[in-house]
mmCIF file of C-alpha atoms and ligand atoms in Angstrom:
data_model
loop_
_atom_site.group_PDB
_atom_site.id
_atom_site.type_symbol
_atom_site.label_atom_id
_atom_site.label_comp_id
_atom_site.label_asym_id
_atom_site.label_seq_id
_atom_site.Cartn_x
_atom_site.Cartn_y
_atom_site.Cartn_z
ATOM 1 C CA MET A 212 -6.415 2.342 34.427
ATOM 2 C CA LYS A 213 -2.826 3.906 34.517
ATOM 3 C CA GLN A 214 -0.613 1.967 32.390
ATOM 4 C CA PHE A 215 -1.390 -0.882 29.947
ATOM 5 C CA THR A 216 1.316 -3.669 29.906
ATOM 6 C CA SER A 217 0.087 -6.922 30.928
ATOM 7 C CA ILE A 218 -3.591 -7.824 32.448
ATOM 8 C CA HIS A 219 -2.376 -7.480 35.885
ATOM 9 C CA ASP A 220 -2.588 -3.389 35.195
ATOM 10 C CA VAL A 221 -6.694 -3.849 33.989
ATOM 11 C CA PRO A 222 -8.870 -3.516 37.326
ATOM 12 C CA ASP A 223 -11.402 -5.272 35.352
ATOM 13 C CA PRO A 224 -10.660 -7.311 32.410
ATOM 14 C CA GLN A 225 -14.390 -8.465 32.263
ATOM 15 C CA ARG A 226 -14.861 -4.713 32.246
ATOM 16 C CA LEU A 227 -12.283 -3.596 29.477
ATOM 17 C CA LEU A 228 -13.992 -6.993 26.765
ATOM 18 C CA ALA A 229 -17.286 -5.709 27.576
ATOM 19 C CA THR A 230 -15.673 -2.186 26.512
ATOM 20 C CA ALA A 231 -13.981 -4.199 23.514
ATOM 21 C CA LEU A 232 -16.965 -5.468 22.362
ATOM 22 C CA ARG A 233 -19.035 -1.743 22.938
ATOM 23 C CA CYS A 234 -16.145 -0.324 20.468
ATOM 24 C CA LYS A 235 -16.776 -3.096 17.858
ATOM 25 C CA GLN A 236 -20.968 -2.043 18.012
ATOM 26 C CA ASN A 237 -19.978 2.278 17.533
ATOM 27 C CA PRO A 238 -16.796 3.437 16.816
ATOM 28 C CA HIS A 239 -17.257 6.805 17.058
ATOM 29 C CA SER A 240 -18.550 6.510 20.665
ATOM 30 C CA PHE A 241 -16.527 9.196 22.549
ATOM 31 C CA ALA A 242 -15.341 10.470 19.296
ATOM 32 C CA GLN A 243 -14.597 13.978 20.809
ATOM 33 C CA LEU A 244 -12.907 12.279 24.271
ATOM 34 C CA GLY A 245 -9.078 12.306 22.862
ATOM 35 C CA GLN A 246 -9.521 16.509 21.878
ATOM 36 C CA HIS A 247 -6.480 18.156 21.434
ATOM 37 C CA LYS A 248 -4.829 14.746 23.808
ATOM 38 C CA THR A 249 -1.368 13.886 21.477
ATOM 39 C CA LEU A 250 -0.935 9.762 21.485
ATOM 40 C CA VAL A 251 2.344 8.904 20.443
ATOM 41 C CA LEU A 252 3.454 5.785 19.425
ATOM 42 C CA LEU A 253 7.282 4.159 19.066
ATOM 43 C CA PHE A 254 8.263 1.323 17.058
ATOM 44 C CA PHE A 255 11.859 -0.385 18.407
ATOM 45 C CA ASN A 256 10.856 -2.959 15.973
ATOM 46 C CA PRO A 257 8.617 -3.256 12.722
ATOM 47 C CA SER A 258 4.615 -3.720 12.723
ATOM 48 C CA LEU A 259 2.025 -4.057 10.534
ATOM 49 C CA ARG A 260 -1.434 -5.027 12.360
ATOM 50 C CA THR A 261 -0.051 -2.856 15.564
ATOM 51 C CA ARG A 262 0.712 0.174 14.099
ATOM 52 C CA LEU A 263 -1.800 1.222 11.957
ATOM 53 C CA SER A 264 -4.332 -0.543 14.439
ATOM 54 C CA THR A 265 -3.330 1.696 17.967
ATOM 55 C CA GLU A 266 -3.480 4.693 15.254
ATOM 56 C CA LYS A 267 -6.574 3.952 13.947
ATOM 57 C CA ALA A 268 -7.991 3.826 17.899
ATOM 58 C CA GLY A 269 -6.402 7.244 18.336
ATOM 59 C CA LEU A 270 -8.188 8.727 15.814
ATOM 60 C CA ASN A 271 -11.820 7.446 16.072
ATOM 61 C CA LEU A 272 -11.343 9.020 20.020
ATOM 62 C CA GLY A 273 -9.869 12.025 18.754
ATOM 63 C CA MET A 274 -6.281 11.998 19.428
ATOM 64 C CA GLN A 275 -3.906 13.945 16.951
ATOM 65 C CA VAL A 276 -1.623 10.639 16.418
ATOM 66 C CA MET A 277 2.240 10.520 15.510
ATOM 67 C CA THR A 278 4.111 7.924 15.394
ATOM 68 C CA LEU A 279 8.148 7.530 15.884
ATOM 69 C CA ASN A 280 9.625 4.586 13.997
ATOM 70 C CA ALA A 281 12.656 4.862 16.778
ATOM 71 C CA GLY A 282 14.820 2.107 15.989
ATOM 72 C CA GLU A 283 16.167 4.617 12.921
ATOM 73 C CA GLY A 284 16.103 7.600 15.170
ATOM 74 C CA TRP A 285 19.482 7.848 17.380
ATOM 75 C CA LYS A 286 20.335 4.664 19.092
ATOM 76 C CA LEU A 287 19.342 4.713 22.232
ATOM 77 C CA GLU A 288 20.925 3.485 26.124
ATOM 78 C CA PHE A 289 19.228 2.347 28.949
ATOM 79 C CA GLU A 290 21.950 1.671 31.343
ATOM 80 C CA ASP A 291 23.103 3.439 34.245
ATOM 81 C CA GLU A 292 26.058 4.879 33.991
ATOM 82 C CA VAL A 293 28.163 4.169 31.064
ATOM 83 C CA ILE A 294 30.298 6.061 29.515
ATOM 84 C CA MET A 295 28.525 6.572 26.157
ATOM 85 C CA ASN A 296 31.054 6.635 23.890
ATOM 86 C CA GLY A 297 30.202 4.298 21.871
ATOM 87 C CA ASP A 298 27.271 4.017 18.950
ATOM 88 C CA LYS A 299 24.743 4.927 21.520
ATOM 89 C CA ALA A 300 23.164 8.842 20.700
ATOM 90 C CA GLU A 301 20.986 9.631 23.698
ATOM 91 C CA HIS A 302 19.789 8.116 27.057
ATOM 92 C CA ILE A 303 16.190 7.314 27.827
ATOM 93 C CA ARG A 304 16.226 9.327 30.813
ATOM 94 C CA GLU A 305 15.966 12.257 28.733
ATOM 95 C CA ALA A 306 14.310 10.648 25.577
ATOM 96 C CA ALA A 307 11.698 9.681 27.589
ATOM 97 C CA ALA A 308 11.116 12.592 29.618
ATOM 98 C CA VAL A 309 10.750 14.594 26.402
ATOM 99 C CA ILE A 310 9.086 12.216 24.586
ATOM 100 C CA SER A 311 6.399 12.684 27.703
ATOM 101 C CA GLN A 312 6.105 15.995 26.767
ATOM 102 C CA TYR A 313 4.952 15.686 23.375
ATOM 103 C CA ALA A 314 2.571 12.902 24.391
ATOM 104 C CA ASP A 315 -0.648 12.526 26.673
ATOM 105 C CA VAL A 316 -0.009 8.679 25.726
ATOM 106 C CA ILE A 317 2.914 7.161 24.634
ATOM 107 C CA GLY A 318 2.721 3.389 23.228
ATOM 108 C CA ILE A 319 5.505 1.225 23.159
ATOM 109 C CA ARG A 320 7.038 -1.592 20.804
ATOM 110 C CA THR A 321 10.442 -3.554 22.013
ATOM 111 C CA PHE A 322 10.811 -7.256 20.934
ATOM 112 C CA PRO A 323 13.130 -9.749 22.878
ATOM 113 C CA SER A 324 17.243 -9.819 22.919
ATOM 114 C CA LEU A 325 16.540 -13.137 22.745
ATOM 115 C CA THR A 326 20.249 -13.504 24.217
ATOM 116 C CA GLU A 327 19.675 -12.681 27.634
ATOM 117 C CA ARG A 328 17.112 -14.087 29.356
ATOM 118 C CA GLU A 329 17.031 -12.357 32.721
ATOM 119 C CA LYS A 330 16.889 -9.218 31.107
ATOM 120 C CA ASP A 331 14.266 -9.494 28.679
ATOM 121 C CA TYR A 332 11.969 -11.145 31.503
ATOM 122 C CA GLN A 333 12.022 -7.754 33.497
ATOM 123 C CA ASP A 334 11.107 -6.677 30.452
ATOM 124 C CA PHE A 335 13.743 -4.179 30.642
ATOM 125 C CA VAL A 336 13.628 -1.902 27.770
ATOM 126 C CA LEU A 337 9.726 -1.254 28.631
ATOM 127 C CA ASN A 338 10.187 -1.103 32.083
ATOM 128 C CA ARG A 339 13.157 1.667 32.082
ATOM 129 C CA PHE A 340 10.870 3.747 29.370
ATOM 130 C CA ILE A 341 8.101 3.457 32.090
ATOM 131 C CA GLU A 342 9.955 4.491 34.470
ATOM 132 C CA PHE A 343 11.311 7.631 33.064
ATOM 133 C CA ALA A 344 8.493 8.644 31.368
ATOM 134 C CA ALA A 345 5.886 10.843 32.700
ATOM 135 C CA VAL A 346 2.457 9.818 31.086
ATOM 136 C CA PRO A 347 1.045 6.527 30.821
ATOM 137 C CA VAL A 348 2.500 3.602 28.367
ATOM 138 C CA ILE A 349 0.617 1.151 26.623
ATOM 139 C CA SER A 350 2.791 -2.454 25.331
ATOM 140 C CA LEU A 351 2.262 -2.673 21.575
ATOM 141 C CA GLU A 352 4.498 -6.163 22.502
ATOM 142 C CA SER A 353 6.845 -6.089 24.763
ATOM 143 C CA ALA A 354 9.836 -8.341 25.197
ATOM 144 C CA ILE A 355 7.271 -11.265 27.319
ATOM 145 C CA ARG A 356 3.719 -9.788 26.202
ATOM 146 C CA HIS A 357 1.479 -8.377 23.737
ATOM 147 C CA PRO A 358 -1.469 -7.569 25.684
ATOM 148 C CA LEU A 359 -3.523 -5.801 22.809
ATOM 149 C CA GLN A 360 -3.390 -8.712 21.013
ATOM 150 C CA SER A 361 -4.669 -10.569 23.943
ATOM 151 C CA LEU A 362 -8.075 -8.909 24.458
ATOM 152 C CA ALA A 363 -8.744 -8.787 20.595
ATOM 153 C CA ASP A 364 -7.525 -12.636 21.104
ATOM 154 C CA TRP A 365 -10.238 -12.724 23.966
ATOM 155 C CA MET A 366 -13.009 -10.468 21.827
ATOM 156 C CA THR A 367 -12.582 -12.863 19.045
ATOM 157 C CA ILE A 368 -13.321 -15.974 21.076
ATOM 158 C CA GLU A 369 -16.503 -14.387 22.733
ATOM 159 C CA GLU A 370 -17.440 -13.610 19.641
ATOM 160 C CA HIS A 371 -17.775 -17.082 18.186
ATOM 161 C CA LYS A 372 -17.636 -19.703 20.925
ATOM 162 C CA LYS A 373 -20.787 -22.143 20.226
ATOM 163 C CA SER A 374 -20.713 -23.261 24.056
ATOM 164 C CA LEU A 375 -20.101 -21.108 27.510
ATOM 165 C CA ARG A 376 -17.178 -22.640 28.221
ATOM 166 C CA PRO A 377 -15.067 -23.652 24.912
ATOM 167 C CA ARG A 378 -12.274 -25.857 24.724
ATOM 168 C CA VAL A 379 -8.954 -23.351 23.815
ATOM 169 C CA VAL A 380 -5.426 -24.919 22.547
ATOM 170 C CA LEU A 381 -2.259 -23.203 22.122
ATOM 171 C CA SER A 382 -0.833 -25.287 20.013
ATOM 172 C CA TRP A 383 3.171 -24.038 18.834
ATOM 173 C CA ALA A 384 4.023 -24.442 15.134
ATOM 174 C CA PRO A 385 7.566 -24.352 12.636
ATOM 175 C CA HIS A 386 8.676 -20.873 12.485
ATOM 176 C CA PRO A 387 12.268 -20.236 10.512
ATOM 177 C CA ARG A 388 13.341 -17.607 12.505
ATOM 178 C CA ALA A 389 13.241 -17.124 15.943
ATOM 179 C CA LEU A 390 10.438 -15.523 17.350
ATOM 180 C CA PRO A 391 9.088 -14.009 20.615
ATOM 181 C CA GLN A 392 7.604 -16.208 23.497
ATOM 182 C CA ALA A 393 5.814 -12.825 24.457
ATOM 183 C CA VAL A 394 2.256 -13.855 22.627
ATOM 184 C CA ALA A 395 2.087 -17.283 23.960
ATOM 185 C CA ASN A 396 2.896 -16.312 27.377
ATOM 186 C CA SER A 397 -0.196 -13.096 26.792
ATOM 187 C CA PHE A 398 -2.535 -15.569 25.417
ATOM 188 C CA VAL A 399 -1.994 -18.177 28.637
ATOM 189 C CA GLU A 400 -2.272 -15.671 31.009
ATOM 190 C CA TRP A 401 -5.514 -13.912 29.885
ATOM 191 C CA MET A 402 -7.452 -16.656 28.939
ATOM 192 C CA GLN A 403 -7.104 -17.182 33.162
ATOM 193 C CA TYR A 404 -9.167 -14.714 32.700
ATOM 194 C CA ALA A 405 -11.904 -15.891 30.158
ATOM 195 C CA ASP A 406 -14.150 -19.209 30.804
ATOM 196 C CA VAL A 407 -11.725 -21.516 28.985
ATOM 197 C CA ASP A 408 -10.361 -24.707 28.641
ATOM 198 C CA LEU A 409 -6.799 -24.292 27.809
ATOM 199 C CA VAL A 410 -4.849 -26.717 26.701
ATOM 200 C CA VAL A 411 -1.147 -25.873 25.552
ATOM 201 C CA THR A 412 0.526 -28.414 23.153
ATOM 202 C CA HIS A 413 4.709 -27.849 21.732
ATOM 203 C CA PRO A 414 7.194 -30.157 21.749
ATOM 204 C CA ALA A 415 9.542 -31.181 24.788
ATOM 205 C CA GLY A 416 11.825 -28.350 24.841
ATOM 206 C CA TYR A 417 9.238 -25.308 24.521
ATOM 207 C CA GLU A 418 7.849 -25.093 27.434
ATOM 208 C CA LEU A 419 7.298 -21.886 28.683
ATOM 209 C CA ALA A 420 8.122 -19.421 31.666
ATOM 210 C CA PRO A 421 7.414 -21.159 34.917
ATOM 211 C CA ALA A 422 5.566 -17.538 35.526
ATOM 212 C CA PHE A 423 3.043 -18.408 32.570
ATOM 213 C CA SER A 424 2.304 -21.562 32.103
ATOM 214 C CA ASP A 425 2.381 -22.620 35.742
ATOM 215 C CA GLY A 426 -1.387 -24.979 36.546
ATOM 216 C CA VAL A 427 -2.159 -24.420 32.812
ATOM 217 C CA THR A 428 -2.168 -28.169 30.736
ATOM 218 C CA VAL A 429 0.367 -29.493 28.256
ATOM 219 C CA GLU A 430 -0.238 -32.248 26.353
ATOM 220 C CA TYR A 431 2.762 -32.777 24.464
ATOM 221 C CA ASP A 432 1.099 -34.481 21.553
ATOM 222 C CA GLN A 433 -0.391 -32.382 19.706
ATOM 223 C CA ARG A 434 -3.138 -34.272 17.987
ATOM 224 C CA LYS A 435 -4.805 -35.899 21.763
ATOM 225 C CA ALA A 436 -4.523 -31.839 22.076
ATOM 226 C CA PHE A 437 -6.150 -30.783 19.036
ATOM 227 C CA ALA A 438 -9.846 -33.723 19.880
ATOM 228 C CA GLY A 439 -12.698 -32.159 20.549
ATOM 229 C CA ALA A 440 -11.050 -28.391 20.072
ATOM 230 C CA ASP A 441 -13.603 -25.736 19.547
ATOM 231 C CA PHE A 442 -10.364 -23.465 18.840
ATOM 232 C CA VAL A 443 -7.301 -23.694 18.059
ATOM 233 C CA TYR A 444 -4.540 -21.095 18.245
ATOM 234 C CA THR A 445 -1.106 -21.462 16.616
ATOM 235 C CA LYS A 446 2.420 -19.546 17.027
ATOM 236 C CA ASN A 447 6.101 -20.319 16.940
ATOM 237 C CA TRP A 448 7.757 -19.311 19.450
ATOM 238 C CA SER A 449 11.407 -19.948 20.361
ATOM 239 C CA SER A 450 12.216 -21.819 23.376
ATOM 240 C CA TYR A 451 12.577 -20.572 27.048
ATOM 241 C CA THR A 452 14.738 -23.554 27.936
ATOM 242 C CA ARG A 453 17.327 -23.138 25.766
ATOM 243 C CA TYR A 454 16.267 -19.389 25.583
ATOM 244 C CA GLY A 455 15.849 -17.947 22.234
ATOM 245 C CA GLN A 456 16.571 -21.127 20.290
ATOM 246 C CA ILE A 457 15.638 -22.948 17.757
ATOM 247 C CA LEU A 458 15.442 -26.558 18.331
ATOM 248 C CA HIS A 459 13.636 -27.946 15.633
ATOM 249 C CA GLN A 460 11.495 -26.894 12.757
ATOM 250 C CA ASP A 461 9.416 -30.236 12.820
ATOM 251 C CA PRO A 462 7.192 -30.078 9.904
ATOM 252 C CA SER A 463 4.788 -32.323 11.265
ATOM 253 C CA TRP A 464 4.360 -28.959 13.619
ATOM 254 C CA MET A 465 1.914 -27.097 10.717
ATOM 255 C CA ILE A 466 -1.527 -26.957 10.783
ATOM 256 C CA THR A 467 -3.092 -29.083 8.445
ATOM 257 C CA PRO A 468 -6.383 -29.852 7.302
ATOM 258 C CA GLU A 469 -6.767 -33.296 8.648
ATOM 259 C CA LYS A 470 -5.448 -32.126 11.637
ATOM 260 C CA MET A 471 -8.026 -29.634 12.134
ATOM 261 C CA ALA A 472 -10.096 -32.143 11.773
ATOM 262 C CA LEU A 473 -9.830 -34.216 14.840
ATOM 263 C CA THR A 474 -11.505 -30.696 16.756
ATOM 264 C CA ASN A 475 -15.002 -29.872 17.486
ATOM 265 C CA GLU A 476 -14.817 -28.129 13.998
ATOM 266 C CA ALA A 477 -12.179 -26.048 15.627
ATOM 267 C CA CYS A 478 -11.230 -22.128 14.374
ATOM 268 C CA PHE A 479 -8.454 -21.712 13.101
ATOM 269 C CA MET A 480 -6.914 -18.488 15.386
ATOM 270 C CA HIS A 481 -3.356 -16.966 14.595
ATOM 271 C CA CYS A 482 -2.321 -13.274 15.583
ATOM 272 C CA LEU A 483 -1.119 -12.514 11.845
ATOM 273 C CA PRO A 484 2.314 -12.337 10.301
ATOM 274 C CA VAL A 485 1.805 -15.993 9.187
ATOM 275 C CA ARG A 486 4.045 -18.181 6.649
ATOM 276 C CA ARG A 487 2.046 -19.805 4.692
ATOM 277 C CA ASN A 488 2.641 -23.780 4.978
ATOM 278 C CA VAL A 489 5.346 -23.264 7.136
ATOM 279 C CA VAL A 490 2.671 -22.834 10.561
ATOM 280 C CA VAL A 491 -0.280 -23.411 8.397
ATOM 281 C CA ALA A 492 -1.341 -24.935 5.492
ATOM 282 C CA ASP A 493 -2.813 -22.541 3.036
ATOM 283 C CA ALA A 494 -5.898 -24.749 2.936
ATOM 284 C CA VAL A 495 -6.979 -23.735 6.436
ATOM 285 C CA LEU A 496 -6.181 -20.447 6.253
ATOM 286 C CA ASP A 497 -8.377 -19.435 3.434
ATOM 287 C CA SER A 498 -10.925 -21.776 5.243
ATOM 288 C CA PRO A 499 -14.390 -20.684 6.586
ATOM 289 C CA ALA A 500 -13.386 -21.541 10.044
ATOM 290 C CA SER A 501 -9.773 -18.756 10.158
ATOM 291 C CA LEU A 502 -10.872 -16.175 12.562
ATOM 292 C CA THR A 503 -6.797 -14.215 11.772
ATOM 293 C CA LEU A 504 -8.733 -11.210 10.066
ATOM 294 C CA THR A 505 -11.375 -11.086 12.574
ATOM 295 C CA GLN A 506 -8.485 -10.172 15.295
ATOM 296 C CA ALA A 507 -7.092 -8.163 13.188
ATOM 297 C CA ASP A 508 -9.682 -6.077 13.011
ATOM 298 C CA ASN A 509 -10.360 -6.528 16.579
ATOM 299 C CA ARG A 510 -7.012 -5.438 17.626
ATOM 300 C CA ALA A 511 -8.417 -2.097 16.497
ATOM 301 C CA HIS A 512 -11.316 -2.018 18.945
ATOM 302 C CA ALA A 513 -9.285 -3.648 21.732
ATOM 303 C CA ALA A 514 -7.117 -0.496 21.277
ATOM 304 C CA GLN A 515 -9.939 1.895 21.528
ATOM 305 C CA ALA A 516 -11.087 0.292 24.756
ATOM 306 C CA VAL A 517 -7.552 0.313 26.100
ATOM 307 C CA LEU A 518 -7.211 4.304 25.463
ATOM 308 C CA LEU A 519 -10.822 5.082 26.900
ATOM 309 C CA HIS A 520 -10.363 3.048 30.029
ATOM 310 C CA LEU A 521 -6.562 5.179 29.892
ATOM 311 C CA LEU A 522 -7.785 8.414 29.238
ATOM 312 C CA ALA A 523 -10.927 8.414 31.613
ATOM 313 C CA GLY A 524 -8.440 7.906 34.579
ATOM 314 C CA LYS A 525 -9.314 9.785 37.664
ATOM 315 C CA GLU A 526 -9.957 12.269 36.611
ATOM 316 C CA HIS A 527 -12.167 12.344 34.090
ATOM 317 C CA GLN A 528 -14.788 10.103 36.957
ATOM 318 C CA SER A 529 -17.945 11.221 34.542
ATOM 319 C CA VAL A 530 -16.462 9.299 31.562
ATOM 320 C CA GLU A 531 -15.883 6.362 33.540
ATOM 321 C CA GLN A 532 -19.755 6.743 34.551
ATOM 322 C CA GLU A 533 -20.277 7.398 30.926
ATOM 323 C CA ILE A 534 -18.135 3.399 30.254
ATOM 324 C CA HIS A 535 -19.881 2.073 32.082
ATOM 325 C CA GLN A 536 -23.461 3.630 31.124
ATOM 326 C CA LEU A 537 -21.885 2.515 27.409
ATOM 327 C CA VAL A 538 -21.611 -0.701 28.754
ATOM 328 C CA GLU A 539 -23.675 -2.078 31.188
ATOM 329 C CA MET A 540 -26.658 -0.039 29.371
ATOM 330 C CA GLY A 541 -26.422 -0.480 26.041
ATOM 331 C CA THR A 542 -26.479 2.659 25.567
ATOM 332 C CA ASN A 543 -24.685 4.078 21.771
ATOM 333 C CA HIS A 544 -23.505 7.752 22.387
HETATM 334 C C1 AN0 B 698 6.206 -10.993 16.162
HETATM 335 C C2 AN0 B 698 5.986 -12.118 17.395
HETATM 336 O O1 AN0 B 698 6.313 -13.672 17.108
HETATM 337 O O2 AN0 B 698 6.566 -11.579 18.503
HETATM 338 C C3 AN0 B 698 5.101 -10.463 15.906
HETATM 339 C C4 AN0 B 698 3.939 -11.606 16.037
HETATM 340 C C5 AN0 B 698 2.906 -10.362 16.409
HETATM 341 N N1 AN0 B 698 5.999 -12.023 14.766
HETATM 342 C C6 AN0 B 698 7.372 -12.197 13.811
HETATM 343 O O3 AN0 B 698 8.273 -11.579 13.909
HETATM 344 C C7 AN0 B 698 7.043 -12.504 12.560
HETATM 345 N N1 CP B 699 0.042 -9.472 15.702
HETATM 346 C C1 CP B 699 0.900 -8.068 15.584
HETATM 347 O O1 CP B 699 1.253 -7.791 16.948
HETATM 348 O O2 CP B 699 1.048 -7.553 14.116
HETATM 349 P P1 CP B 699 2.351 -6.503 14.124
HETATM 350 O O3 CP B 699 3.546 -7.232 14.315
HETATM 351 O O4 CP B 699 2.119 -6.781 12.392
HETATM 352 O O5 CP B 699 2.231 -4.740 14.664
#
C-alpha cells in the first residue's frame, strides 16, 4: 500500500480488516517495525480520537510520533502562481517538501470549506499535499472521506454481527452546525466491500454525492428504514445539493429508544463526537446497545493496521509475509 486516502488505495480490503482485528488481539506485534521511523501528524482541524489513536498506533509499532496543529502555524497557500502578499506565509510546495524530510509517513486532517463544492470534492488540500510530499500520506479525515473511521466501523460491525449478512442503516440526524459529508461518504464506500445490506435514510435534500450514493438504497422514511435493522449508524451531514447548508434541524430525526425498538435489537453506532439529546437520546447512547466506545477503541487498531501495511511496503517483502502469517495462520508474534 502506497498511501491511505480511501478504500481505493487498499489492494486487499479484507486483508486490511483481518490485520486490524489481529492488531487488536496483539497490539505489540511488530513493536520493532517502526523503529527509527517518524510519523508526523498534521491537524488543520481539531481532533480527539484521530489524533490520539493514530499516535498510539505509531507508538505501538515503535515509531517516533510528532504532531503539529497545522491550523496554528503559518497559514499555507495551496494555489499556484499567486502573489503571496496576503495572510498566507508559506506555500504548500515548500511546506510539504520540508515536512517530508522529517517524516517517513505523514498523516493529514483537513475539513472541507463547505462553500466550494467542486474544490472540496477534488479533495484539493489533501491532493495538493500529496503532490508535493515525498513520503506516504494517510488521510486523517479529508474534505470528503474519513477512511480510518470507516475501517474501525467495519471492524466493529464484524465483531458484533449476529447474522452472516446484517442489515446496516446509516441514518442522518440533526445537528446545530454544518458538518462535512466525509464520515457518511466513507461509510457508504466501505460498506460496499462488507457483507451487509446497506440502507441510507435522510430527509429530502440530504442526498449524498452521486459518486458515493449511486446504487445505494435510500429510504426517506426513517421508521421504515429502521425496521429489522441490526446496526443503526448515525451521523449528521450538511446538504450536498445545496452545498454545505443546514436545510433544517428536524428534531424528529433524533435517535430515540422508541425508534431503536423498531429494529432487530440493533446496535447503535456513531463515530463521535456526538451531541447528546440532539443527535441521539441519552437512553440510547448510554444503553448496552451502544458501540460508540468500541468504535473509538478500534480506531487505534485500524490505524496500526494501516501503518503496518504502509511500512511493510515493497521493500519489506519479509514483513508482508509476516503480516500474512499473522493474519492467515493466527501466529502471535
Ligand atoms: C466532524 C465531522 O462531522 O466530520 C468530525 C467527525 C469525525 N464532526 C464534528 O466536527 C462535530
Ligand atoms: N471520530 C473522529 O474522527 O473523532 P475526532 O474528530 O475526535 O478525531
